Each structure stands twice: as structure tokens, then as C-alpha cells.
């Protein structure tokens, strides 16, 4: 499962940060999950709790925040966010159906097929943020 390796990566990073910073205990860990990261946040949270006790981190409070996905056009330099174009893309894909499953969410690599630069129409752009899962901060006691 994808979430499992992500959760394990986070827990291992927390452990090595504890060593580097000389923390005896970690109370809170904030993790950001990109809009287009293929992660189920509830599953991730559950796994983080399980792995924390397996790796001996004890009772850590995990806070998961969403990170907006942003893009930058390689052709004209324009940048934009997923939320600003999402509605029109989903409407193109699904019509007016409200409960449309977002195919981009499941296959982010296909994003270039569904989306063009809103400024110049180029399909050559990069994802700047919100594609993956990042450790934002940890709070602990020395
Ligand atoms: Zn452009």
C-alpha cells in the first residue's frame, strides 16, 4: 500500500530528526499532503499512529494539512493553482455531474492530458508544489 511506505518514511524522518536535535520526546508532528498526492489522509493517519508505537515514538499527535497543488508554465512562465482550474476541468470531463470522481486524482501523470496552461494553452508545465507528502514541523522536548 502506498500510504504505508509514506507513513513509514515520515516516522523514520521523525526518528532521525529526534536524534539530530537531541529530543527525548516528540509531542506533535505536522505533515502536509498535496491536493494531487494519491494519499488517503485517514488511512495515513491510522498508519502513522500504528507505526509510531512500533518504532517506539510513543504518543505523538499527528496533524495533517492539505497543500495546494500549483503549476508553472515552462513556456510563458505563468503559474496557477489546481483549485483555480479544477472546476472547469472536471466540468469538461464529467459535464454537470456533481459526484464525479476526479481521474486526475488517481492518475496525476495524466494531468498534462487534461489541463493546459490557462494563459497560453501550452501543455509543457511543471508541478511546483502539492504533488507529494512532506514533513512540515515537529514539536518535541529536549
Ligand atoms: Zn503558458
Short mmCIF file of N, CA, C and O and ligand atoms in Angstrom, two decimals:
data_model
loop_
_atom_site.label_atom_id
_atom_site.label_comp_id
_atom_site.label_asym_id
_atom_site.label_seq_id
_atom_site.Cartn_x
_atom_site.Cartn_y
_atom_site.Cartn_z
N UNK A 1 0.84 -1.20 0.00
CA UNK A 1 0.00 0.00 0.00
C UNK A 1 0.88 1.25 0.00
O UNK A 1 1.84 1.35 0.73
N UNK A 2 0.50 2.20 -0.83
CA UNK A 2 1.25 3.45 -0.97
C UNK A 2 1.35 4.21 0.36
O UNK A 2 2.42 4.67 0.74
N UNK A 3 0.22 4.32 1.06
CA UNK A 3 0.20 5.06 2.32
C UNK A 3 1.18 4.47 3.33
O UNK A 3 1.73 5.21 4.14
N UNK A 4 1.35 3.15 3.27
CA UNK A 4 2.23 2.52 4.25
C UNK A 4 3.66 3.01 4.11
O UNK A 4 4.31 3.39 5.08
N UNK A 5 4.18 3.04 2.86
CA UNK A 5 5.56 3.46 2.69
C UNK A 5 5.72 4.95 2.99
O UNK A 5 6.75 5.38 3.51
N UNK A 6 4.68 5.73 2.70
CA UNK A 6 4.73 7.16 3.04
C UNK A 6 4.79 7.34 4.55
O UNK A 6 5.62 8.08 5.08
N UNK A 7 3.90 6.62 5.26
CA UNK A 7 3.86 6.74 6.73
C UNK A 7 5.17 6.29 7.34
O UNK A 7 5.70 6.93 8.26
N UNK A 8 5.72 5.20 6.82
CA UNK A 8 6.98 4.70 7.35
C UNK A 8 8.10 5.73 7.12
O UNK A 8 8.93 5.97 8.00
N UNK A 9 8.10 6.35 5.94
CA UNK A 9 9.09 7.39 5.65
C UNK A 9 9.00 8.54 6.63
O UNK A 9 10.02 9.08 7.07
N UNK A 10 7.77 8.94 6.97
CA UNK A 10 7.58 10.05 7.90
C UNK A 10 8.10 9.67 9.28
O UNK A 10 8.85 10.43 9.91
N UNK A 11 7.70 8.50 9.75
CA UNK A 11 8.10 8.06 11.09
C UNK A 11 9.63 7.96 11.18
O UNK A 11 10.24 8.39 12.17
N UNK A 12 10.25 7.43 10.12
CA UNK A 12 11.72 7.31 10.14
C UNK A 12 12.38 8.68 10.12
O UNK A 12 13.40 8.89 10.79
N UNK A 13 11.79 9.64 9.38
CA UNK A 13 12.34 11.00 9.37
C UNK A 13 12.23 11.63 10.74
O UNK A 13 13.14 12.34 11.19
N UNK A 14 11.08 11.41 11.40
CA UNK A 14 10.90 11.96 12.75
C UNK A 14 11.96 11.39 13.68
O UNK A 14 12.58 12.10 14.46
N UNK A 15 12.19 10.09 13.56
CA UNK A 15 13.20 9.45 14.42
C UNK A 15 14.59 10.04 14.19
O UNK A 15 15.32 10.30 15.14
N UNK A 16 14.95 10.26 12.94
CA UNK A 16 16.29 10.77 12.71
C UNK A 16 16.39 12.25 13.11
O UNK A 16 17.44 12.69 13.59
N UNK A 17 15.28 13.00 12.97
CA UNK A 17 15.28 14.39 13.45
C UNK A 17 15.45 14.44 14.97
O UNK A 17 16.13 15.30 15.51
N UNK A 18 14.81 13.49 15.65
CA UNK A 18 14.93 13.43 17.11
C UNK A 18 16.39 13.25 17.51
O UNK A 18 16.88 13.88 18.43
N UNK A 19 17.06 12.35 16.79
CA UNK A 19 18.48 12.11 17.07
C UNK A 19 19.30 13.36 16.81
O UNK A 19 20.09 13.78 17.64
N UNK A 20 19.08 13.96 15.63
CA UNK A 20 19.86 15.16 15.25
C UNK A 20 19.66 16.31 16.23
O UNK A 20 20.59 17.03 16.56
N UNK A 21 18.39 16.50 16.65
CA UNK A 21 18.08 17.64 17.51
C UNK A 21 18.22 17.31 18.99
O UNK A 21 18.01 18.17 19.84
N UNK A 22 18.50 16.06 19.29
CA UNK A 22 18.63 15.64 20.68
C UNK A 22 17.33 15.72 21.47
O UNK A 22 17.32 16.08 22.64
N UNK A 23 16.22 15.38 20.82
CA UNK A 23 14.92 15.41 21.50
C UNK A 23 14.68 14.10 22.23
O UNK A 23 14.98 13.02 21.71
N UNK A 24 14.14 14.21 23.44
CA UNK A 24 13.85 12.98 24.17
C UNK A 24 12.45 12.49 23.85
O UNK A 24 12.12 11.32 24.01
N UNK A 25 11.62 13.40 23.37
CA UNK A 25 10.22 13.06 23.17
C UNK A 25 9.64 13.97 22.08
O UNK A 25 9.98 15.15 22.02
N UNK A 26 8.74 13.44 21.26
CA UNK A 26 8.07 14.25 20.26
C UNK A 26 6.58 14.29 20.59
O UNK A 26 5.97 13.25 20.84
N UNK A 27 6.01 15.50 20.65
CA UNK A 27 4.59 15.59 21.01
C UNK A 27 3.69 15.77 19.80
O UNK A 27 2.60 15.23 19.74
N UNK A 28 4.18 16.53 18.82
CA UNK A 28 3.30 16.82 17.69
C UNK A 28 4.09 16.86 16.38
O UNK A 28 5.18 17.41 16.33
N UNK A 29 3.51 16.27 15.34
CA UNK A 29 4.14 16.25 14.03
C UNK A 29 3.13 16.75 13.01
O UNK A 29 2.00 16.27 12.97
N UNK A 30 3.53 17.74 12.20
CA UNK A 30 2.64 18.24 11.16
C UNK A 30 3.14 17.77 9.80
O UNK A 30 4.32 17.88 9.47
N UNK A 31 2.21 17.21 9.03
CA UNK A 31 2.53 16.64 7.73
C UNK A 31 1.62 17.31 6.71
O UNK A 31 0.43 17.48 6.96
N UNK A 32 2.17 17.71 5.58
CA UNK A 32 1.29 18.25 4.54
C UNK A 32 1.13 17.23 3.42
O UNK A 32 2.07 16.54 3.04
N UNK A 33 -0.10 17.16 2.91
CA UNK A 33 -0.42 16.23 1.83
C UNK A 33 -0.92 17.05 0.65
O UNK A 33 -1.85 17.83 0.78
N UNK A 34 -0.26 16.92 -0.47
CA UNK A 34 -0.64 17.68 -1.66
C UNK A 34 -2.01 17.29 -2.18
O UNK A 34 -2.42 16.15 -2.06
N UNK A 35 -2.69 18.28 -2.75
CA UNK A 35 -4.01 18.02 -3.35
C UNK A 35 -3.97 16.85 -4.32
O UNK A 35 -4.92 16.11 -4.45
N UNK A 36 -2.88 16.75 -5.06
CA UNK A 36 -2.80 15.71 -6.08
C UNK A 36 -1.98 14.50 -5.64
O UNK A 36 -1.72 13.60 -6.43
N UNK A 37 -1.54 14.49 -4.40
CA UNK A 37 -0.84 13.30 -3.90
C UNK A 37 -1.89 12.19 -3.76
O UNK A 37 -2.99 12.44 -3.31
N UNK A 38 -1.55 11.00 -4.16
CA UNK A 38 -2.54 9.93 -4.11
C UNK A 38 -2.56 9.29 -2.74
O UNK A 38 -2.13 8.16 -2.56
N UNK A 39 -3.05 10.06 -1.78
CA UNK A 39 -2.99 9.62 -0.39
C UNK A 39 -4.37 9.73 0.25
O UNK A 39 -5.03 10.76 0.15
N UNK A 40 -4.78 8.68 0.92
CA UNK A 40 -5.98 8.72 1.74
C UNK A 40 -5.55 9.20 3.12
O UNK A 40 -4.82 8.51 3.83
N UNK A 41 -5.98 10.42 3.50
CA UNK A 41 -5.47 11.03 4.73
C UNK A 41 -5.85 10.24 5.98
O UNK A 41 -5.08 10.16 6.92
N UNK A 42 -7.05 9.65 5.98
CA UNK A 42 -7.45 8.89 7.16
C UNK A 42 -6.61 7.63 7.33
O UNK A 42 -6.23 7.26 8.43
N UNK A 43 -6.34 6.98 6.20
CA UNK A 43 -5.50 5.78 6.23
C UNK A 43 -4.10 6.16 6.69
O UNK A 43 -3.50 5.50 7.54
N UNK A 44 -3.61 7.27 6.16
CA UNK A 44 -2.28 7.73 6.54
C UNK A 44 -2.18 8.00 8.04
O UNK A 44 -1.24 7.57 8.70
N UNK A 45 -3.19 8.67 8.57
CA UNK A 45 -3.21 9.00 9.99
C UNK A 45 -3.20 7.73 10.85
O UNK A 45 -2.46 7.62 11.83
N UNK A 46 -4.02 6.76 10.46
CA UNK A 46 -4.09 5.49 11.18
C UNK A 46 -2.71 4.81 11.18
O UNK A 46 -2.24 4.35 12.21
N UNK A 47 -2.09 4.76 10.00
CA UNK A 47 -0.79 4.10 9.87
C UNK A 47 0.29 4.83 10.67
O UNK A 47 1.16 4.20 11.26
N UNK A 48 0.21 6.14 10.70
CA UNK A 48 1.20 6.91 11.46
C UNK A 48 1.12 6.55 12.94
O UNK A 48 2.14 6.40 13.61
N UNK A 49 -0.12 6.40 13.44
CA UNK A 49 -0.29 6.03 14.85
C UNK A 49 0.30 4.65 15.12
O UNK A 49 1.01 4.44 16.10
N UNK A 50 -0.03 3.71 14.24
CA UNK A 50 0.45 2.33 14.42
C UNK A 50 1.97 2.28 14.37
O UNK A 50 2.64 1.70 15.23
N UNK A 51 2.54 2.94 13.34
CA UNK A 51 3.99 2.88 13.15
C UNK A 51 4.74 3.62 14.25
O UNK A 51 5.85 3.24 14.62
N UNK A 52 4.13 4.70 14.78
CA UNK A 52 4.77 5.43 15.87
C UNK A 52 5.01 4.54 17.07
O UNK A 52 6.08 4.58 17.68
N UNK A 53 4.01 3.72 17.40
CA UNK A 53 4.23 2.87 18.56
C UNK A 53 5.17 1.72 18.20
O UNK A 53 6.01 1.32 19.00
N UNK A 54 5.09 1.23 16.94
CA UNK A 54 6.02 0.17 16.52
C UNK A 54 7.47 0.64 16.57
O UNK A 54 8.37 -0.11 16.90
N UNK A 55 7.69 1.89 16.18
CA UNK A 55 9.05 2.42 16.16
C UNK A 55 9.43 3.10 17.48
O UNK A 55 10.45 3.78 17.56
N UNK A 56 8.57 2.96 18.48
CA UNK A 56 8.92 3.47 19.80
C UNK A 56 8.87 4.98 19.95
O UNK A 56 9.57 5.55 20.79
N UNK A 57 8.06 5.65 19.13
CA UNK A 57 7.95 7.11 19.26
C UNK A 57 6.95 7.51 20.34
O UNK A 57 6.89 8.67 20.73
N UNK A 58 6.15 6.56 20.78
CA UNK A 58 5.18 6.85 21.82
C UNK A 58 3.96 7.56 21.29
O UNK A 58 3.59 7.41 20.13
N UNK A 59 3.37 8.39 22.16
CA UNK A 59 2.10 9.01 21.83
C UNK A 59 2.28 10.35 21.11
O UNK A 59 2.33 11.39 21.73
N UNK A 60 2.38 10.30 19.79
CA UNK A 60 2.59 11.52 19.02
C UNK A 60 1.26 11.96 18.42
O UNK A 60 0.48 11.15 17.94
N UNK A 61 1.01 13.28 18.48
CA UNK A 61 -0.18 13.79 17.83
C UNK A 61 0.19 14.19 16.40
O UNK A 61 1.10 14.99 16.19
N UNK A 62 -0.50 13.61 15.43
CA UNK A 62 -0.22 13.95 14.04
C UNK A 62 -1.27 14.91 13.50
O UNK A 62 -2.46 14.70 13.68
N UNK A 63 -0.79 15.98 12.87
CA UNK A 63 -1.68 16.94 12.25
C UNK A 63 -1.43 16.87 10.75
O UNK A 63 -0.29 17.00 10.30
N UNK A 64 -2.50 16.62 9.99
CA UNK A 64 -2.33 16.54 8.54
C UNK A 64 -2.99 17.75 7.89
O UNK A 64 -4.16 18.02 8.12
N UNK A 65 -2.22 18.50 7.13
CA UNK A 65 -2.77 19.67 6.45
C UNK A 65 -2.69 19.43 4.93
O UNK A 65 -1.87 18.66 4.46
N UNK A 66 -3.57 20.10 4.21
CA UNK A 66 -3.56 19.96 2.76
C UNK A 66 -2.65 21.01 2.15
O UNK A 66 -2.61 22.15 2.60
N UNK A 67 -1.93 20.60 1.14
CA UNK A 67 -1.11 21.56 0.42
C UNK A 67 -1.67 21.73 -0.98
O UNK A 67 -1.91 20.77 -1.69
N UNK A 68 -1.90 22.97 -1.32
CA UNK A 68 -2.43 23.28 -2.63
C UNK A 68 -1.43 22.89 -3.73
O UNK A 68 -0.24 23.11 -3.59
N UNK A 69 -1.94 22.29 -4.79
CA UNK A 69 -1.07 21.97 -5.92
C UNK A 69 -0.95 23.18 -6.84
O UNK A 69 -1.95 23.76 -7.23
N UNK A 70 0.28 23.57 -7.12
CA UNK A 70 0.49 24.70 -8.03
C UNK A 70 1.39 24.30 -9.20
O UNK A 70 2.21 23.39 -9.09
N UNK A 71 1.19 25.00 -10.31
CA UNK A 71 1.89 24.68 -11.55
C UNK A 71 2.56 25.93 -12.10
O UNK A 71 2.11 27.04 -11.85
N UNK A 72 3.59 25.71 -12.89
CA UNK A 72 4.23 26.82 -13.58
C UNK A 72 4.47 26.41 -15.02
O UNK A 72 5.03 25.34 -15.30
N UNK A 73 4.04 27.29 -15.93
CA UNK A 73 4.18 27.01 -17.35
C UNK A 73 5.64 27.17 -17.76
O UNK A 73 6.28 28.17 -17.44
N UNK A 74 6.17 26.15 -18.46
CA UNK A 74 7.55 26.23 -18.92
C UNK A 74 7.70 27.11 -20.14
O UNK A 74 8.81 27.46 -20.54
N UNK A 75 6.56 27.43 -20.75
CA UNK A 75 6.61 28.20 -21.98
C UNK A 75 6.50 29.71 -21.71
O UNK A 75 7.35 30.48 -22.14
N UNK A 76 5.44 30.10 -20.94
CA UNK A 76 5.24 31.55 -20.72
C UNK A 76 5.54 31.99 -19.28
O UNK A 76 5.53 33.17 -18.98
N UNK A 77 5.79 31.03 -18.38
CA UNK A 77 6.15 31.39 -17.01
C UNK A 77 4.96 31.65 -16.09
O UNK A 77 5.14 31.95 -14.91
N UNK A 78 3.75 31.53 -16.61
CA UNK A 78 2.55 31.74 -15.80
C UNK A 78 2.44 30.65 -14.73
O UNK A 78 2.77 29.50 -14.97
N UNK A 79 1.98 31.05 -13.52
CA UNK A 79 1.74 29.99 -12.53
C UNK A 79 0.30 30.06 -12.01
O UNK A 79 -0.31 31.13 -11.98
N UNK A 80 -0.23 28.91 -11.66
CA UNK A 80 -1.62 28.82 -11.24
C UNK A 80 -1.80 27.64 -10.30
O UNK A 80 -0.90 26.82 -10.14
N UNK A 81 -2.96 27.58 -9.65
CA UNK A 81 -3.20 26.50 -8.69
C UNK A 81 -4.26 25.53 -9.22
O UNK A 81 -5.08 25.89 -10.06
N UNK A 82 -4.20 24.34 -8.67
CA UNK A 82 -5.16 23.31 -9.07
C UNK A 82 -6.59 23.75 -8.76
O UNK A 82 -7.49 23.59 -9.56
N UNK A 83 -6.79 24.40 -7.58
CA UNK A 83 -8.16 24.77 -7.21
C UNK A 83 -8.75 25.80 -8.17
O UNK A 83 -9.96 25.86 -8.36
N UNK A 84 -7.89 26.60 -8.80
CA UNK A 84 -8.42 27.63 -9.70
C UNK A 84 -8.90 27.05 -11.03
O UNK A 84 -9.66 27.69 -11.74
N UNK A 85 -8.43 25.87 -11.39
CA UNK A 85 -8.83 25.29 -12.69
C UNK A 85 -9.65 24.01 -12.54
O UNK A 85 -10.26 23.54 -13.50
N UNK A 86 -9.66 23.46 -11.32
CA UNK A 86 -10.30 22.18 -11.06
C UNK A 86 -11.74 22.10 -11.58
O UNK A 86 -12.11 21.17 -12.28
N UNK A 87 -12.55 23.12 -11.21
CA UNK A 87 -13.96 23.06 -11.55
C UNK A 87 -14.19 22.99 -13.06
O UNK A 87 -15.01 22.21 -13.52
N UNK A 88 -13.44 23.79 -13.80
CA UNK A 88 -13.67 23.78 -15.24
C UNK A 88 -13.15 22.49 -15.87
O UNK A 88 -13.74 21.96 -16.81
N UNK A 89 -12.06 21.95 -15.34
CA UNK A 89 -11.55 20.68 -15.87
C UNK A 89 -12.54 19.55 -15.59
O UNK A 89 -12.87 18.76 -16.48
N UNK A 90 -13.04 19.50 -14.35
CA UNK A 90 -13.98 18.43 -14.02
C UNK A 90 -15.27 18.57 -14.82
O UNK A 90 -15.90 17.58 -15.19
N UNK A 91 -15.62 19.82 -15.11
CA UNK A 91 -16.83 20.03 -15.89
C UNK A 91 -16.63 19.53 -17.33
O UNK A 91 -17.51 18.91 -17.91
N UNK A 92 -15.45 19.78 -17.88
CA UNK A 92 -15.12 19.27 -19.21
C UNK A 92 -15.17 17.75 -19.23
O UNK A 92 -15.62 17.13 -20.19
N UNK A 93 -14.68 17.15 -18.16
CA UNK A 93 -14.58 15.69 -18.12
C UNK A 93 -15.92 15.03 -17.82
O UNK A 93 -16.22 13.97 -18.34
N UNK A 94 -16.70 15.65 -16.96
CA UNK A 94 -17.86 14.96 -16.42
C UNK A 94 -19.17 15.67 -16.71
O UNK A 94 -20.22 15.21 -16.26
N UNK A 95 -19.16 16.81 -17.37
CA UNK A 95 -20.39 17.55 -17.54
C UNK A 95 -20.81 18.12 -16.21
O UNK A 95 -19.96 18.49 -15.40
N UNK A 96 -22.11 18.16 -15.97
CA UNK A 96 -22.59 18.80 -14.75
C UNK A 96 -22.80 17.83 -13.61
O UNK A 96 -23.42 18.16 -12.61
N UNK A 97 -22.29 16.63 -13.76
CA UNK A 97 -22.44 15.66 -12.68
C UNK A 97 -21.63 16.11 -11.49
O UNK A 97 -20.43 16.39 -11.59
N UNK A 98 -22.29 16.21 -10.35
CA UNK A 98 -21.61 16.75 -9.18
C UNK A 98 -20.67 15.72 -8.56
O UNK A 98 -19.53 16.01 -8.21
N UNK A 99 -21.16 14.49 -8.48
CA UNK A 99 -20.36 13.45 -7.83
C UNK A 99 -19.42 12.79 -8.81
O UNK A 99 -19.44 11.58 -9.00
N UNK A 100 -18.59 13.56 -9.45
CA UNK A 100 -17.68 12.99 -10.44
C UNK A 100 -16.36 12.65 -9.76
O UNK A 100 -15.78 13.50 -9.10
N UNK A 101 -15.93 11.43 -9.93
CA UNK A 101 -14.63 11.08 -9.38
C UNK A 101 -13.55 11.70 -10.24
O UNK A 101 -13.59 11.62 -11.45
N UNK A 102 -12.61 12.30 -9.61
CA UNK A 102 -11.59 13.03 -10.32
C UNK A 102 -10.51 12.08 -10.83
O UNK A 102 -9.72 11.57 -10.07
N UNK A 103 -10.48 11.83 -12.15
CA UNK A 103 -9.48 10.87 -12.66
C UNK A 103 -8.05 11.36 -12.45
O UNK A 103 -7.13 10.57 -12.33
N UNK A 104 -7.90 12.68 -12.39
CA UNK A 104 -6.57 13.23 -12.18
C UNK A 104 -6.03 12.84 -10.81
O UNK A 104 -4.84 12.64 -10.61
N UNK A 105 -6.96 12.72 -9.87
CA UNK A 105 -6.56 12.34 -8.52
C UNK A 105 -5.94 10.95 -8.51
O UNK A 105 -5.02 10.67 -7.76
N UNK A 106 -6.47 10.07 -9.36
CA UNK A 106 -5.96 8.70 -9.35
C UNK A 106 -4.73 8.53 -10.23
O UNK A 106 -3.91 7.67 -9.99
N UNK A 107 -4.66 9.35 -11.26
CA UNK A 107 -3.53 9.23 -12.19
C UNK A 107 -2.95 10.62 -12.45
O UNK A 107 -3.18 11.20 -13.50
N UNK A 108 -2.20 11.16 -11.48
CA UNK A 108 -1.69 12.54 -11.68
C UNK A 108 -0.79 12.68 -12.90
O UNK A 108 -0.66 13.77 -13.43
N UNK A 109 -0.20 11.57 -13.34
CA UNK A 109 0.66 11.65 -14.52
C UNK A 109 -0.12 12.05 -15.76
O UNK A 109 0.44 12.49 -16.74
N UNK A 110 -1.44 11.86 -15.69
CA UNK A 110 -2.28 12.20 -16.84
C UNK A 110 -2.68 13.67 -16.86
O UNK A 110 -3.39 14.11 -17.74
N UNK A 111 -2.20 14.42 -15.88
CA UNK A 111 -2.65 15.80 -15.76
C UNK A 111 -2.39 16.59 -17.03
O UNK A 111 -3.18 17.43 -17.41
N UNK A 112 -1.29 16.30 -17.70
CA UNK A 112 -0.98 17.03 -18.92
C UNK A 112 -1.97 16.78 -20.05
O UNK A 112 -2.05 17.55 -20.99
N UNK A 113 -2.70 15.68 -19.93
CA UNK A 113 -3.71 15.38 -20.94
C UNK A 113 -4.97 16.23 -20.67
O UNK A 113 -5.62 16.70 -21.59
N UNK A 114 -5.24 16.43 -19.39
CA UNK A 114 -6.49 17.11 -19.02
C UNK A 114 -6.35 18.63 -18.95
O UNK A 114 -7.32 19.34 -19.07
N UNK A 115 -5.16 19.10 -18.72
CA UNK A 115 -5.01 20.51 -18.39
C UNK A 115 -3.98 21.18 -19.27
O UNK A 115 -2.95 20.60 -19.60
N UNK A 116 -4.30 22.42 -19.63
CA UNK A 116 -3.35 23.25 -20.39
C UNK A 116 -3.05 24.50 -19.57
O UNK A 116 -3.82 24.86 -18.69
N UNK A 117 -1.99 25.18 -19.90
CA UNK A 117 -1.70 26.45 -19.25
C UNK A 117 -2.87 27.41 -19.51
O UNK A 117 -3.23 27.64 -20.66
N UNK A 118 -3.46 27.97 -18.43
CA UNK A 118 -4.61 28.87 -18.62
C UNK A 118 -4.24 30.15 -19.36
O UNK A 118 -5.10 30.82 -19.91
N UNK A 119 -2.96 30.46 -19.39
CA UNK A 119 -2.54 31.70 -20.03
C UNK A 119 -2.24 31.53 -21.52
O UNK A 119 -2.72 32.30 -22.34
N UNK A 120 -1.46 30.49 -21.88
CA UNK A 120 -1.04 30.37 -23.28
C UNK A 120 -1.48 29.07 -23.93
O UNK A 120 -1.29 28.88 -25.13
N UNK A 121 -2.04 28.15 -23.15
CA UNK A 121 -2.53 26.90 -23.74
C UNK A 121 -1.47 25.84 -23.93
O UNK A 121 -1.73 24.78 -24.48
N UNK A 122 -0.26 26.09 -23.45
CA UNK A 122 0.81 25.11 -23.58
C UNK A 122 0.56 23.92 -22.64
O UNK A 122 -0.02 24.07 -21.56
N UNK A 123 1.01 22.73 -23.06
CA UNK A 123 0.89 21.57 -22.18
C UNK A 123 2.24 21.24 -21.55
O UNK A 123 2.42 20.19 -20.96
N UNK A 124 3.18 22.16 -21.68
CA UNK A 124 4.50 21.97 -21.12
C UNK A 124 4.63 22.80 -19.85
O UNK A 124 4.89 23.99 -19.89
N UNK A 125 4.37 22.16 -18.70
CA UNK A 125 4.49 22.89 -17.44
C UNK A 125 4.96 21.95 -16.34
O UNK A 125 4.94 20.73 -16.48
N UNK A 126 5.39 22.55 -15.24
CA UNK A 126 5.90 21.76 -14.12
C UNK A 126 4.98 21.90 -12.92
O UNK A 126 4.31 22.92 -12.76
N UNK A 127 4.97 20.87 -12.09
CA UNK A 127 4.25 20.95 -10.83
C UNK A 127 5.20 21.51 -9.78
O UNK A 127 6.28 20.96 -9.57
N UNK A 128 4.83 22.64 -9.19
CA UNK A 128 5.71 23.29 -8.22
C UNK A 128 5.53 22.72 -6.82
O UNK A 128 6.50 22.40 -6.13
N UNK A 129 4.28 22.64 -6.37
CA UNK A 129 4.01 22.16 -5.00
C UNK A 129 2.78 21.26 -5.01
O UNK A 129 2.02 21.24 -5.98
N UNK A 130 2.61 20.54 -3.91
CA UNK A 130 1.37 19.81 -3.71
C UNK A 130 1.26 18.50 -4.47
O UNK A 130 0.17 18.03 -4.76
N UNK A 131 2.42 17.92 -4.78
CA UNK A 131 2.40 16.66 -5.51
C UNK A 131 2.68 15.50 -4.58
O UNK A 131 2.40 14.37 -4.88
N UNK A 132 3.24 15.83 -3.42
CA UNK A 132 3.69 14.74 -2.55
C UNK A 132 3.35 15.03 -1.09
O UNK A 132 2.57 15.91 -0.78
N UNK A 133 3.97 14.26 -0.22
CA UNK A 133 3.73 14.39 1.21
C UNK A 133 5.02 14.90 1.85
O UNK A 133 6.10 14.41 1.55
N UNK A 134 4.90 15.92 2.70
CA UNK A 134 6.10 16.49 3.32
C UNK A 134 5.92 16.59 4.82
O UNK A 134 4.83 16.84 5.32
N UNK A 135 7.04 16.44 5.50
CA UNK A 135 7.08 16.67 6.94
C UNK A 135 7.26 18.16 7.13
O UNK A 135 8.24 18.74 6.69
N UNK A 136 6.29 18.83 7.77
CA UNK A 136 6.34 20.29 7.90
C UNK A 136 7.07 20.69 9.18
O UNK A 136 7.99 21.50 9.15
N UNK A 137 6.65 20.13 10.30
CA UNK A 137 7.30 20.51 11.56
C UNK A 137 7.12 19.42 12.60
O UNK A 137 6.19 18.61 12.51
N UNK A 138 8.03 19.41 13.57
CA UNK A 138 7.83 18.55 14.73
C UNK A 138 8.04 19.36 15.99
O UNK A 138 8.84 20.28 16.02
N UNK A 139 7.23 19.04 17.00
CA UNK A 139 7.40 19.67 18.31
C UNK A 139 7.84 18.61 19.28
O UNK A 139 7.27 17.52 19.32
N UNK A 140 8.85 18.95 20.05
CA UNK A 140 9.35 17.95 20.99
C UNK A 140 10.00 18.57 22.21
O UNK A 140 10.03 19.79 22.37
N UNK A 141 10.48 17.70 23.06
CA UNK A 141 11.11 18.10 24.31
C UNK A 141 12.55 17.62 24.31
O UNK A 141 12.84 16.48 23.95
N UNK A 142 13.46 18.51 24.71
CA UNK A 142 14.87 18.11 24.79
C UNK A 142 15.19 17.49 26.13
O UNK A 142 14.55 17.80 27.12
ZN1 LIG B 1 1.80 29.26 -20.51
#
